[in-house]
mmCIF file of C-alpha atoms and ligand atoms in Angstrom:
data_model
loop_
_atom_site.group_PDB
_atom_site.id
_atom_site.type_symbol
_atom_site.label_atom_id
_atom_site.label_comp_id
_atom_site.label_asym_id
_atom_site.label_seq_id
_atom_site.Cartn_x
_atom_site.Cartn_y
_atom_site.Cartn_z
ATOM 1 C CA MET A 170 -69.969 131.104 -19.144
ATOM 2 C CA SER A 171 -67.612 133.498 -19.904
ATOM 3 C CA VAL A 172 -67.353 136.397 -17.580
ATOM 4 C CA TYR A 173 -66.233 139.926 -18.865
ATOM 5 C CA LEU A 174 -64.853 141.903 -15.995
ATOM 6 C CA ASP A 175 -61.987 144.445 -17.772
ATOM 7 C CA ASN A 176 -64.004 147.128 -18.819
ATOM 8 C CA ALA A 177 -61.494 149.849 -18.636
ATOM 9 C CA ALA A 178 -59.354 147.849 -20.639
ATOM 10 C CA THR A 179 -62.094 148.187 -23.373
ATOM 11 C CA THR A 180 -65.965 147.415 -23.762
ATOM 12 C CA LYS A 181 -67.699 145.069 -26.453
ATOM 13 C CA PRO A 182 -69.071 147.536 -28.816
ATOM 14 C CA CYS A 183 -73.093 147.971 -28.760
ATOM 15 C CA GLU A 184 -75.411 146.642 -31.515
ATOM 16 C CA GLU A 185 -76.123 150.304 -32.344
ATOM 17 C CA ALA A 186 -72.053 151.001 -33.064
ATOM 18 C CA VAL A 187 -71.583 147.903 -34.949
ATOM 19 C CA ALA A 188 -74.459 148.664 -37.298
ATOM 20 C CA ALA A 189 -73.403 152.300 -37.797
ATOM 21 C CA ALA A 190 -69.867 151.331 -38.488
ATOM 22 C CA LEU A 191 -71.216 148.626 -41.169
ATOM 23 C CA ASN A 192 -73.351 150.600 -42.491
ATOM 24 C CA ALA A 193 -70.443 153.130 -43.323
ATOM 25 C CA MET A 194 -68.848 150.153 -44.767
ATOM 26 C CA THR A 195 -71.342 149.082 -47.099
ATOM 27 C CA GLU A 196 -74.021 151.889 -48.137
ATOM 28 C CA ASN A 197 -71.930 155.137 -47.214
ATOM 29 C CA PHE A 198 -68.349 154.391 -48.088
ATOM 30 C CA GLY A 199 -67.309 157.505 -49.560
ATOM 31 C CA ASN A 200 -64.673 160.016 -48.632
ATOM 32 C CA PRO A 201 -65.724 162.897 -46.884
ATOM 33 C CA SER A 202 -63.509 165.105 -48.655
ATOM 34 C CA SER A 203 -65.144 163.974 -52.277
ATOM 35 C CA LEU A 204 -67.216 166.409 -53.675
ATOM 36 C CA HIS A 205 -69.780 164.031 -55.173
ATOM 37 C CA ARG A 206 -72.973 162.536 -53.368
ATOM 38 C CA ALA A 207 -71.187 159.361 -51.906
ATOM 39 C CA GLY A 208 -68.662 161.899 -50.366
ATOM 40 C CA LEU A 209 -71.310 164.078 -48.949
ATOM 41 C CA ASN A 210 -73.029 160.977 -47.456
ATOM 42 C CA ALA A 211 -70.088 160.169 -45.393
ATOM 43 C CA GLN A 212 -69.428 163.891 -44.423
ATOM 44 C CA LEU A 213 -72.940 163.781 -42.741
ATOM 45 C CA ILE A 214 -72.132 161.082 -40.901
ATOM 46 C CA VAL A 215 -68.944 162.630 -39.325
ATOM 47 C CA ASP A 216 -71.334 165.923 -38.756
ATOM 48 C CA LYS A 217 -73.880 163.974 -36.832
ATOM 49 C CA ALA A 218 -71.517 162.193 -34.964
ATOM 50 C CA ARG A 219 -69.531 165.282 -34.608
ATOM 51 C CA LYS A 220 -72.828 167.185 -33.054
ATOM 52 C CA VAL A 221 -73.970 164.069 -30.562
ATOM 53 C CA ILE A 222 -70.791 164.115 -29.453
ATOM 54 C CA ALA A 223 -70.412 167.596 -28.543
ATOM 55 C CA ASP A 224 -73.961 167.641 -27.184
ATOM 56 C CA SER A 225 -73.024 165.168 -24.971
ATOM 57 C CA ILE A 226 -70.237 167.248 -22.838
ATOM 58 C CA GLY A 227 -72.296 171.020 -23.476
ATOM 59 C CA ALA A 228 -70.007 171.871 -26.657
ATOM 60 C CA GLU A 229 -70.198 173.247 -30.032
ATOM 61 C CA ARG A 230 -69.726 171.041 -32.894
ATOM 62 C CA ASP A 231 -66.749 172.668 -33.854
ATOM 63 C CA THR A 232 -64.886 172.242 -30.679
ATOM 64 C CA ILE A 233 -64.520 168.253 -31.660
ATOM 65 C CA TYR A 234 -62.149 166.888 -33.534
ATOM 66 C CA PHE A 235 -61.875 163.016 -34.725
ATOM 67 C CA THR A 236 -58.315 161.272 -34.179
ATOM 68 C CA SER A 237 -57.133 157.776 -33.890
ATOM 69 C CA GLY A 238 -57.746 157.304 -30.249
ATOM 70 C CA ALA A 239 -57.208 158.984 -26.672
ATOM 71 C CA THR A 240 -53.568 158.521 -26.784
ATOM 72 C CA GLU A 241 -53.323 160.401 -30.238
ATOM 73 C CA SER A 242 -55.579 162.759 -28.170
ATOM 74 C CA ASN A 243 -53.570 163.180 -25.481
ATOM 75 C CA ASN A 244 -50.417 163.967 -27.641
ATOM 76 C CA LEU A 245 -51.950 166.298 -29.544
ATOM 77 C CA ALA A 246 -53.189 168.248 -26.541
ATOM 78 C CA LEU A 247 -49.689 168.182 -24.751
ATOM 79 C CA ARG A 248 -47.691 168.102 -27.816
ATOM 80 C CA GLY A 249 -49.576 170.401 -29.968
ATOM 81 C CA ALA A 250 -50.627 173.340 -27.438
ATOM 82 C CA SER A 251 -46.541 173.218 -25.904
ATOM 83 C CA SER A 252 -45.487 173.795 -29.219
ATOM 84 C CA ALA A 253 -48.047 176.777 -29.763
ATOM 85 C CA TYR A 254 -47.099 178.212 -26.626
ATOM 86 C CA GLY A 255 -44.425 176.497 -24.904
ATOM 87 C CA ARG A 256 -41.667 179.199 -26.685
ATOM 88 C CA LYS A 257 -42.746 181.538 -24.052
ATOM 89 C CA ARG A 258 -43.481 179.352 -21.215
ATOM 90 C CA ARG A 259 -41.551 176.157 -20.442
ATOM 91 C CA LYS A 260 -43.382 174.411 -17.702
ATOM 92 C CA ILE A 261 -45.775 171.525 -17.385
ATOM 93 C CA VAL A 262 -47.695 170.569 -14.245
ATOM 94 C CA ILE A 263 -49.358 166.959 -13.944
ATOM 95 C CA SER A 264 -50.626 164.689 -11.760
ATOM 96 C CA SER A 265 -48.426 161.348 -11.172
ATOM 97 C CA VAL A 266 -51.102 159.044 -11.320
ATOM 98 C CA GLU A 267 -51.801 160.072 -15.569
ATOM 99 C CA HIS A 268 -52.024 157.457 -17.763
ATOM 100 C CA ALA A 269 -48.998 156.219 -20.040
ATOM 101 C CA SER A 270 -50.072 158.285 -22.849
ATOM 102 C CA VAL A 271 -49.800 161.630 -20.803
ATOM 103 C CA GLU A 272 -46.840 160.472 -18.756
ATOM 104 C CA GLU A 273 -44.838 159.128 -21.827
ATOM 105 C CA THR A 274 -45.875 162.246 -23.443
ATOM 106 C CA VAL A 275 -44.433 164.911 -21.151
ATOM 107 C CA ALA A 276 -41.575 162.557 -20.422
ATOM 108 C CA ASP A 277 -40.861 163.145 -24.046
ATOM 109 C CA LEU A 278 -40.971 167.323 -23.684
ATOM 110 C CA GLU A 279 -39.068 167.348 -20.630
ATOM 111 C CA SER A 280 -36.190 165.975 -22.730
ATOM 112 C CA LYS A 281 -36.538 168.074 -25.239
ATOM 113 C CA GLY A 282 -36.162 170.978 -22.435
ATOM 114 C CA PHE A 283 -39.566 171.351 -20.717
ATOM 115 C CA GLU A 284 -39.870 171.393 -17.150
ATOM 116 C CA VAL A 285 -42.741 168.845 -15.596
ATOM 117 C CA VAL A 286 -43.357 168.852 -12.229
ATOM 118 C CA ARG A 287 -45.728 166.174 -11.138
ATOM 119 C CA VAL A 288 -47.703 166.104 -8.298
ATOM 120 C CA ALA A 289 -48.528 162.987 -6.144
ATOM 121 C CA PRO A 290 -51.375 162.070 -3.792
ATOM 122 C CA ARG A 291 -51.024 162.788 0.025
ATOM 123 C CA GLU A 292 -50.385 160.162 2.614
ATOM 124 C CA ASP A 293 -53.984 159.616 2.288
ATOM 125 C CA GLY A 294 -53.598 158.557 -1.113
ATOM 126 C CA ARG A 295 -55.965 161.786 -2.632
ATOM 127 C CA LEU A 296 -54.717 165.300 -4.538
ATOM 128 C CA TYR A 297 -55.577 168.247 -3.552
ATOM 129 C CA ALA A 298 -56.020 171.128 -5.821
ATOM 130 C CA ALA A 299 -53.805 173.439 -3.039
ATOM 131 C CA ASP A 300 -51.091 171.024 -4.362
ATOM 132 C CA PHE A 301 -51.548 171.871 -7.699
ATOM 133 C CA VAL A 302 -52.263 175.724 -7.560
ATOM 134 C CA ARG A 303 -48.785 176.077 -5.643
ATOM 135 C CA GLU A 304 -46.681 174.454 -8.558
ATOM 136 C CA CYS A 305 -48.324 176.856 -11.123
ATOM 137 C CA ASP A 306 -46.562 180.186 -12.032
ATOM 138 C CA GLU A 307 -46.253 182.685 -14.563
ATOM 139 C CA ASN A 308 -43.676 180.196 -16.836
ATOM 140 C CA THR A 309 -46.695 177.770 -16.747
ATOM 141 C CA CYS A 310 -47.995 176.484 -20.161
ATOM 142 C CA LEU A 311 -50.254 173.343 -19.534
ATOM 143 C CA LEU A 312 -51.885 171.891 -16.456
ATOM 144 C CA SER A 313 -52.887 168.467 -17.394
ATOM 145 C CA MET A 314 -55.006 166.019 -14.926
ATOM 146 C CA MET A 315 -57.056 163.062 -15.658
ATOM 147 C CA LEU A 316 -60.941 162.908 -14.501
ATOM 148 C CA VAL A 317 -60.820 159.516 -13.330
ATOM 149 C CA ASN A 318 -57.917 156.858 -12.539
ATOM 150 C CA ASN A 319 -57.889 154.092 -14.739
ATOM 151 C CA GLU A 320 -56.209 151.909 -12.387
ATOM 152 C CA THR A 321 -58.613 152.446 -8.792
ATOM 153 C CA GLY A 322 -60.981 154.482 -10.387
ATOM 154 C CA TYR A 323 -59.868 157.596 -7.990
ATOM 155 C CA ILE A 324 -61.770 160.414 -8.879
ATOM 156 C CA LEU A 325 -59.083 163.421 -9.309
ATOM 157 C CA PRO A 326 -60.203 166.768 -8.192
ATOM 158 C CA VAL A 327 -60.040 168.307 -11.580
ATOM 159 C CA LYS A 328 -62.976 170.892 -11.282
ATOM 160 C CA GLU A 329 -61.625 172.271 -8.248
ATOM 161 C CA THR A 330 -57.892 172.521 -9.500
ATOM 162 C CA PHE A 331 -58.954 173.752 -12.851
ATOM 163 C CA SER A 332 -60.953 176.536 -11.782
ATOM 164 C CA PHE A 333 -58.587 177.782 -8.900
ATOM 165 C CA VAL A 334 -55.986 177.421 -11.438
ATOM 166 C CA LYS A 335 -57.781 179.595 -13.662
ATOM 167 C CA ARG A 336 -58.579 182.176 -11.578
ATOM 168 C CA LYS A 337 -55.151 182.690 -10.597
ATOM 169 C CA PHE A 338 -53.691 181.935 -14.045
ATOM 170 C CA PRO A 339 -56.460 182.431 -16.346
ATOM 171 C CA ASP A 340 -53.015 181.854 -19.404
ATOM 172 C CA ILE A 341 -52.512 178.430 -18.233
ATOM 173 C CA ILE A 342 -54.230 175.612 -20.586
ATOM 174 C CA THR A 343 -55.891 172.833 -18.649
ATOM 175 C CA HIS A 344 -56.210 169.412 -20.290
ATOM 176 C CA CYS A 345 -58.119 166.392 -18.848
ATOM 177 C CA ASP A 346 -58.066 162.976 -20.018
ATOM 178 C CA CYS A 347 -61.640 162.089 -19.296
ATOM 179 C CA VAL A 348 -61.260 158.286 -20.989
ATOM 180 C CA GLN A 349 -62.347 156.735 -17.881
ATOM 181 C CA GLY A 350 -65.601 159.193 -16.841
ATOM 182 C CA TYR A 351 -66.854 159.738 -20.233
ATOM 183 C CA MET A 352 -70.323 158.245 -20.523
ATOM 184 C CA LYS A 353 -69.892 157.474 -16.577
ATOM 185 C CA LEU A 354 -69.504 160.456 -14.948
ATOM 186 C CA PRO A 355 -71.959 164.466 -15.717
ATOM 187 C CA LEU A 356 -69.255 166.257 -18.070
ATOM 188 C CA ARG A 357 -69.693 169.541 -19.123
ATOM 189 C CA VAL A 358 -66.648 171.316 -20.405
ATOM 190 C CA GLN A 359 -67.702 175.048 -18.839
ATOM 191 C CA ALA A 360 -68.038 173.203 -15.388
ATOM 192 C CA LEU A 361 -64.925 171.705 -15.639
ATOM 193 C CA ASN A 362 -63.353 174.377 -17.081
ATOM 194 C CA ALA A 363 -61.225 172.318 -19.507
ATOM 195 C CA ASP A 364 -59.502 173.770 -22.486
ATOM 196 C CA LEU A 365 -58.472 170.472 -23.956
ATOM 197 C CA ILE A 366 -60.741 167.032 -22.935
ATOM 198 C CA SER A 367 -59.524 163.605 -24.772
ATOM 199 C CA LEU A 368 -62.339 161.218 -24.789
ATOM 200 C CA SER A 369 -61.970 156.873 -26.249
ATOM 201 C CA GLY A 370 -64.419 155.528 -28.233
ATOM 202 C CA HIS A 371 -63.690 151.703 -27.439
ATOM 203 C CA LYS A 372 -63.808 152.557 -23.611
ATOM 204 C CA ILE A 373 -67.697 153.084 -24.067
ATOM 205 C CA HIS A 374 -69.034 150.247 -26.269
ATOM 206 C CA ALA A 375 -67.942 152.172 -29.732
ATOM 207 C CA VAL A 376 -65.098 150.715 -31.432
ATOM 208 C CA LYS A 377 -61.008 150.674 -31.107
ATOM 209 C CA GLY A 378 -58.979 153.137 -32.745
ATOM 210 C CA VAL A 379 -61.240 156.704 -32.778
ATOM 211 C CA GLY A 380 -60.951 158.800 -30.160
ATOM 212 C CA VAL A 381 -61.715 162.744 -29.764
ATOM 213 C CA LEU A 382 -60.021 165.925 -28.728
ATOM 214 C CA TYR A 383 -62.109 168.561 -27.463
ATOM 215 C CA ILE A 384 -60.505 172.093 -28.246
ATOM 216 C CA LYS A 385 -62.212 175.085 -26.753
ATOM 217 C CA LYS A 386 -62.113 177.976 -29.368
ATOM 218 C CA GLY A 387 -59.350 180.414 -28.989
ATOM 219 C CA ILE A 388 -57.088 177.629 -27.808
ATOM 220 C CA ARG A 389 -53.874 176.811 -30.185
ATOM 221 C CA VAL A 390 -52.893 173.837 -30.759
ATOM 222 C CA LEU A 391 -50.535 172.738 -33.709
ATOM 223 C CA PRO A 392 -51.159 169.683 -35.434
ATOM 224 C CA ILE A 393 -48.565 166.902 -35.081
ATOM 225 C CA VAL A 394 -49.825 165.026 -38.260
ATOM 226 C CA THR A 395 -49.720 167.102 -41.066
ATOM 227 C CA GLY A 396 -51.057 166.270 -44.828
ATOM 228 C CA GLY A 397 -54.324 166.504 -46.428
ATOM 229 C CA LYS A 398 -55.717 169.198 -43.796
ATOM 230 C CA GLN A 399 -58.521 167.127 -42.527
ATOM 231 C CA GLU A 400 -60.517 168.366 -39.208
ATOM 232 C CA LYS A 401 -59.241 171.721 -40.029
ATOM 233 C CA GLY A 402 -55.812 171.029 -40.151
ATOM 234 C CA ILE A 403 -55.795 169.844 -36.859
ATOM 235 C CA ARG A 404 -55.476 166.592 -37.466
ATOM 236 C CA SER A 405 -54.749 165.117 -41.177
ATOM 237 C CA GLY A 406 -55.393 161.797 -42.473
ATOM 238 C CA THR A 407 -59.003 160.634 -44.398
ATOM 239 C CA GLU A 408 -61.762 160.072 -41.600
ATOM 240 C CA SER A 409 -62.399 156.760 -40.223
ATOM 241 C CA VAL A 410 -65.885 157.066 -40.788
ATOM 242 C CA PRO A 411 -66.961 153.757 -40.024
ATOM 243 C CA LEU A 412 -65.437 154.168 -36.860
ATOM 244 C CA ILE A 413 -66.660 157.962 -36.220
ATOM 245 C CA ALA A 414 -70.304 156.579 -36.799
ATOM 246 C CA ALA A 415 -69.969 154.231 -34.280
ATOM 247 C CA PHE A 416 -68.690 156.464 -32.112
ATOM 248 C CA GLY A 417 -71.532 158.584 -32.330
ATOM 249 C CA ALA A 418 -74.044 155.988 -32.259
ATOM 250 C CA ALA A 419 -72.399 154.550 -29.042
ATOM 251 C CA VAL A 420 -72.843 157.868 -27.371
ATOM 252 C CA GLU A 421 -76.218 158.365 -28.496
ATOM 253 C CA LYS A 422 -77.313 155.143 -26.832
ATOM 254 C CA LEU A 423 -75.345 156.185 -23.638
ATOM 255 C CA ALA A 424 -75.582 160.048 -23.277
ATOM 256 C CA PRO A 425 -79.543 159.584 -22.140
ATOM 257 C CA THR A 426 -78.500 156.988 -19.171
ATOM 258 C CA ILE A 427 -75.288 158.267 -17.176
ATOM 259 C CA GLN A 428 -77.173 158.716 -14.121
ATOM 260 C CA GLU A 429 -79.184 155.783 -14.666
ATOM 261 C CA ARG A 430 -76.162 153.589 -15.202
ATOM 262 C CA TYR A 431 -74.048 155.168 -12.488
ATOM 263 C CA GLU A 432 -76.549 154.096 -9.700
ATOM 264 C CA SER A 433 -76.957 150.240 -11.392
ATOM 265 C CA VAL A 434 -72.889 149.944 -11.211
ATOM 266 C CA SER A 435 -72.722 151.531 -7.800
ATOM 267 C CA ARG A 436 -75.145 148.748 -7.122
ATOM 268 C CA LEU A 437 -72.968 146.327 -8.528
ATOM 269 C CA LYS A 438 -70.072 147.757 -6.705
ATOM 270 C CA GLN A 439 -71.450 147.230 -3.133
ATOM 271 C CA TYR A 440 -72.448 143.586 -3.933
ATOM 272 C CA LEU A 441 -69.064 143.043 -5.539
ATOM 273 C CA LEU A 442 -67.474 144.574 -2.266
ATOM 274 C CA GLU A 443 -69.670 142.168 -0.387
ATOM 275 C CA LYS A 444 -69.084 138.999 -1.766
ATOM 276 C CA ILE A 445 -65.591 139.492 -1.478
ATOM 277 C CA SER A 446 -65.131 140.595 1.964
ATOM 278 C CA ALA A 447 -66.091 137.435 3.084
ATOM 279 C CA VAL A 448 -63.023 136.368 1.612
ATOM 280 C CA ASP A 449 -59.524 135.684 3.936
ATOM 281 C CA GLY A 450 -56.604 138.039 2.370
ATOM 282 C CA ILE A 451 -58.533 140.308 0.002
ATOM 283 C CA ALA A 452 -57.343 144.614 0.583
ATOM 284 C CA VAL A 453 -59.509 146.875 -1.225
ATOM 285 C CA ASN A 454 -57.514 149.321 -2.800
ATOM 286 C CA SER A 455 -59.918 151.623 -4.788
ATOM 287 C CA PRO A 456 -61.495 154.409 -2.683
ATOM 288 C CA ASP A 457 -64.947 154.365 -1.490
ATOM 289 C CA ASP A 458 -66.180 157.549 -3.403
ATOM 290 C CA GLY A 459 -64.064 156.588 -6.362
ATOM 291 C CA SER A 460 -65.710 155.611 -9.720
ATOM 292 C CA PRO A 461 -67.880 152.557 -9.194
ATOM 293 C CA TYR A 462 -66.975 151.178 -12.785
ATOM 294 C CA VAL A 463 -63.265 150.208 -11.206
ATOM 295 C CA VAL A 464 -62.796 148.349 -8.274
ATOM 296 C CA ASN A 465 -58.899 147.577 -7.595
ATOM 297 C CA ILE A 466 -58.253 144.770 -4.889
ATOM 298 C CA SER A 467 -55.123 143.007 -3.454
ATOM 299 C CA ALA A 468 -55.260 139.171 -2.749
ATOM 300 C CA GLU A 469 -52.771 138.803 -0.118
ATOM 301 C CA GLY A 470 -49.469 136.729 -1.101
ATOM 302 C CA LYS A 471 -51.049 135.700 -4.526
ATOM 303 C CA ARG A 472 -49.374 137.439 -7.714
ATOM 304 C CA SER A 473 -51.429 139.214 -10.014
ATOM 305 C CA GLU A 474 -50.287 137.500 -12.943
ATOM 306 C CA ILE A 475 -50.805 134.142 -11.226
ATOM 307 C CA MET A 476 -54.451 134.985 -10.168
ATOM 308 C CA LEU A 477 -55.160 136.397 -13.372
ATOM 309 C CA HIS A 478 -54.071 133.061 -15.336
ATOM 310 C CA PHE A 479 -56.179 131.130 -12.503
ATOM 311 C CA LEU A 480 -59.357 133.070 -12.885
ATOM 312 C CA GLU A 481 -58.568 133.087 -17.134
ATOM 313 C CA GLN A 482 -58.861 129.336 -16.891
ATOM 314 C CA LYS A 483 -62.355 129.796 -15.243
ATOM 315 C CA GLU A 484 -63.151 132.133 -18.354
ATOM 316 C CA ILE A 485 -62.857 135.151 -16.004
ATOM 317 C CA TYR A 486 -60.955 137.919 -17.147
ATOM 318 C CA VAL A 487 -59.423 140.871 -15.264
ATOM 319 C CA SER A 488 -56.709 142.772 -15.591
ATOM 320 C CA SER A 489 -53.804 143.191 -13.235
ATOM 321 C CA GLY A 490 -53.588 146.686 -13.693
ATOM 322 C CA SER A 491 -53.785 149.093 -16.683
ATOM 323 C CA ALA A 492 -54.130 146.645 -19.587
ATOM 324 C CA CYS A 493 -51.697 149.138 -21.736
ATOM 325 C CA SER A 494 -48.896 148.110 -19.567
ATOM 326 C CA LYS A 495 -49.446 144.303 -20.179
ATOM 327 C CA GLY A 496 -48.936 143.016 -16.683
ATOM 328 C CA GLN A 497 -46.256 145.222 -15.810
ATOM 329 C CA GLN A 498 -46.402 147.717 -12.942
ATOM 330 C CA SER A 499 -47.281 151.149 -14.386
ATOM 331 C CA GLY A 500 -45.645 152.903 -10.486
ATOM 332 C CA VAL A 501 -49.592 154.396 -10.295
ATOM 333 C CA LEU A 502 -50.515 152.189 -7.525
ATOM 334 C CA GLY A 503 -47.286 153.014 -5.550
ATOM 335 C CA GLN A 504 -48.161 157.029 -5.980
ATOM 336 C CA PHE A 505 -51.524 156.100 -4.231
ATOM 337 C CA GLY A 506 -49.660 154.249 -1.493
ATOM 338 C CA ILE A 507 -50.037 150.720 -2.869
ATOM 339 C CA LYS A 508 -46.630 149.051 -2.966
ATOM 340 C CA GLY A 509 -44.414 146.126 -2.762
ATOM 341 C CA LYS A 510 -46.238 143.390 -1.927
ATOM 342 C CA ARG A 511 -49.650 144.864 -1.956
ATOM 343 C CA ALA A 512 -48.997 146.133 -5.539
ATOM 344 C CA ASP A 513 -47.784 142.586 -6.899
ATOM 345 C CA SER A 514 -51.058 141.380 -6.075
ATOM 346 C CA ALA A 515 -53.391 143.907 -7.291
ATOM 347 C CA VAL A 516 -56.336 142.841 -9.608
ATOM 348 C CA ARG A 517 -58.218 145.314 -11.331
ATOM 349 C CA ILE A 518 -62.667 144.632 -11.740
ATOM 350 C CA SER A 519 -63.899 146.667 -14.504
ATOM 351 C CA MET A 520 -67.793 146.443 -15.015
ATOM 352 C CA THR A 521 -70.657 148.295 -17.124
ATOM 353 C CA ALA A 522 -73.939 148.347 -16.289
ATOM 354 C CA GLU A 523 -74.654 145.352 -18.079
ATOM 355 C CA THR A 524 -72.551 143.182 -15.591
ATOM 356 C CA LYS A 525 -74.808 140.516 -13.895
ATOM 357 C CA ALA A 526 -74.790 139.681 -10.125
ATOM 358 C CA ASP A 527 -74.301 136.291 -10.999
ATOM 359 C CA GLU A 528 -70.826 137.253 -12.981
ATOM 360 C CA LEU A 529 -69.913 138.925 -9.521
ATOM 361 C CA ASP A 530 -70.986 135.640 -7.754
ATOM 362 C CA ALA A 531 -68.248 133.414 -10.451
ATOM 363 C CA PHE A 532 -65.875 135.752 -9.481
ATOM 364 C CA ALA A 533 -66.036 135.644 -5.712
ATOM 365 C CA GLU A 534 -66.084 132.396 -6.013
ATOM 366 C CA ALA A 535 -62.979 131.693 -8.216
ATOM 367 C CA LEU A 536 -61.146 134.147 -6.298
ATOM 368 C CA HIS A 537 -61.604 132.450 -2.856
ATOM 369 C CA GLU A 538 -60.531 129.112 -4.626
ATOM 370 C CA GLY A 539 -57.479 130.880 -6.339
ATOM 371 C CA MET A 540 -56.669 132.169 -2.682
ATOM 372 C CA GLU A 541 -56.882 128.351 -1.144
ATOM 373 C CA LYS A 542 -54.996 126.871 -4.321
ATOM 374 C CA ILE A 543 -52.456 129.092 -5.351
ATOM 375 C CA ARG A 544 -49.146 129.184 -4.008
ATOM 376 C CA GLY A 545 -47.307 132.175 -3.664
HETATM 377 N N1 PLP B 677 -56.203 157.561 -20.866
HETATM 378 C C1 PLP B 677 -56.702 156.674 -20.008
HETATM 379 C C2 PLP B 677 -57.427 157.106 -18.635
HETATM 380 C C3 PLP B 677 -56.940 154.785 -20.424
HETATM 381 O O1 PLP B 677 -57.293 154.422 -19.251
HETATM 382 C C4 PLP B 677 -56.613 155.117 -22.010
HETATM 383 C C5 PLP B 677 -56.334 153.440 -22.290
HETATM 384 O O2 PLP B 677 -56.239 152.514 -21.434
HETATM 385 C C6 PLP B 677 -56.164 155.553 -22.832
HETATM 386 C C7 PLP B 677 -55.868 157.050 -22.412
HETATM 387 C C8 PLP B 677 -55.588 155.370 -24.027
HETATM 388 O O3 PLP B 677 -57.024 155.486 -24.665
HETATM 389 P P1 PLP B 677 -57.006 155.047 -26.517
HETATM 390 O O4 PLP B 677 -56.308 153.107 -26.341
HETATM 391 O O5 PLP B 677 -58.265 155.162 -27.230
HETATM 392 O O6 PLP B 677 -55.565 155.153 -26.911
#
């Protein structure tokens, strides 16, 4: 039995997503920009997915822009909004626990003259709205915070921070990377007070290579890819109809069950924590009130990669941190106060509602064996 517990890295596409992609590659393979029937059929598929995704976050259809994934959405949000606005305002505020696609992008903007402030968690490992508000001022163009941290599952106080900041500085553009929260936690654009939101298809049982940037009406974002003016000129390039169709199909399937799945994954998290509490030398790095979909632990004295390969030999797949960094530490755990040997031995388990208790049993058993057999 192979046990896949790396769903924060990517998820298995659902049948509906695969069928929708296949249909758009076989029956409806037209180019949405073509003026004939085949083009129109492809356009209808893109329109439908746009509507389904818009509805899923309480947005209007024409605020949804398709991209190649959340990395591009984050780039478009940060580069596009700062270049539209940043001539007058030169400061960007982010959290210090963002995904590389945000952190590396603002680091690049920093090298081009923007001032970047990274707000870090306090000693208790939590971020506070007041700390963000303190850093914002009349010179700030952008505030970017993720909804759920991909390494620990920590849920950031985005709603509170954005509404605080908007009250004081209504002109600051707020961006939220919602990749690890979408289709897992309830998400409404108005309640979140976000001007820009990034989403990714492959984290929600659609396919790799498709994402969305929600852009609130009235917010100016300059394109980073120019060309044939698809997506109203914000993101040129022929739309990937199969991937967009898959994204829409996965959202259509998952949107009605967010609460139900949250409850069942919460039970799985409890079950997992009970199981591993019986294993000596395990420390839990995720907060109790984090997203249940991600559980980060440290296996005392056992380096992450070694534990990972030990588990892999038993066909149990987990991650040593964020998969994007290929086993390299991103530094984000350190920001949460998880440092040194504890960070070196971190293992991330990430589940879906389809995860089975016996898969968690197999993981806990293998972890126990690893603790006994692995040296150093
Ligand atoms: N943001 C977060 C929080 C992520 O976890 C990821 C992927 O790991 C991304 C952005 C990048 O998404 P994509 O793979 O669609 O580019």
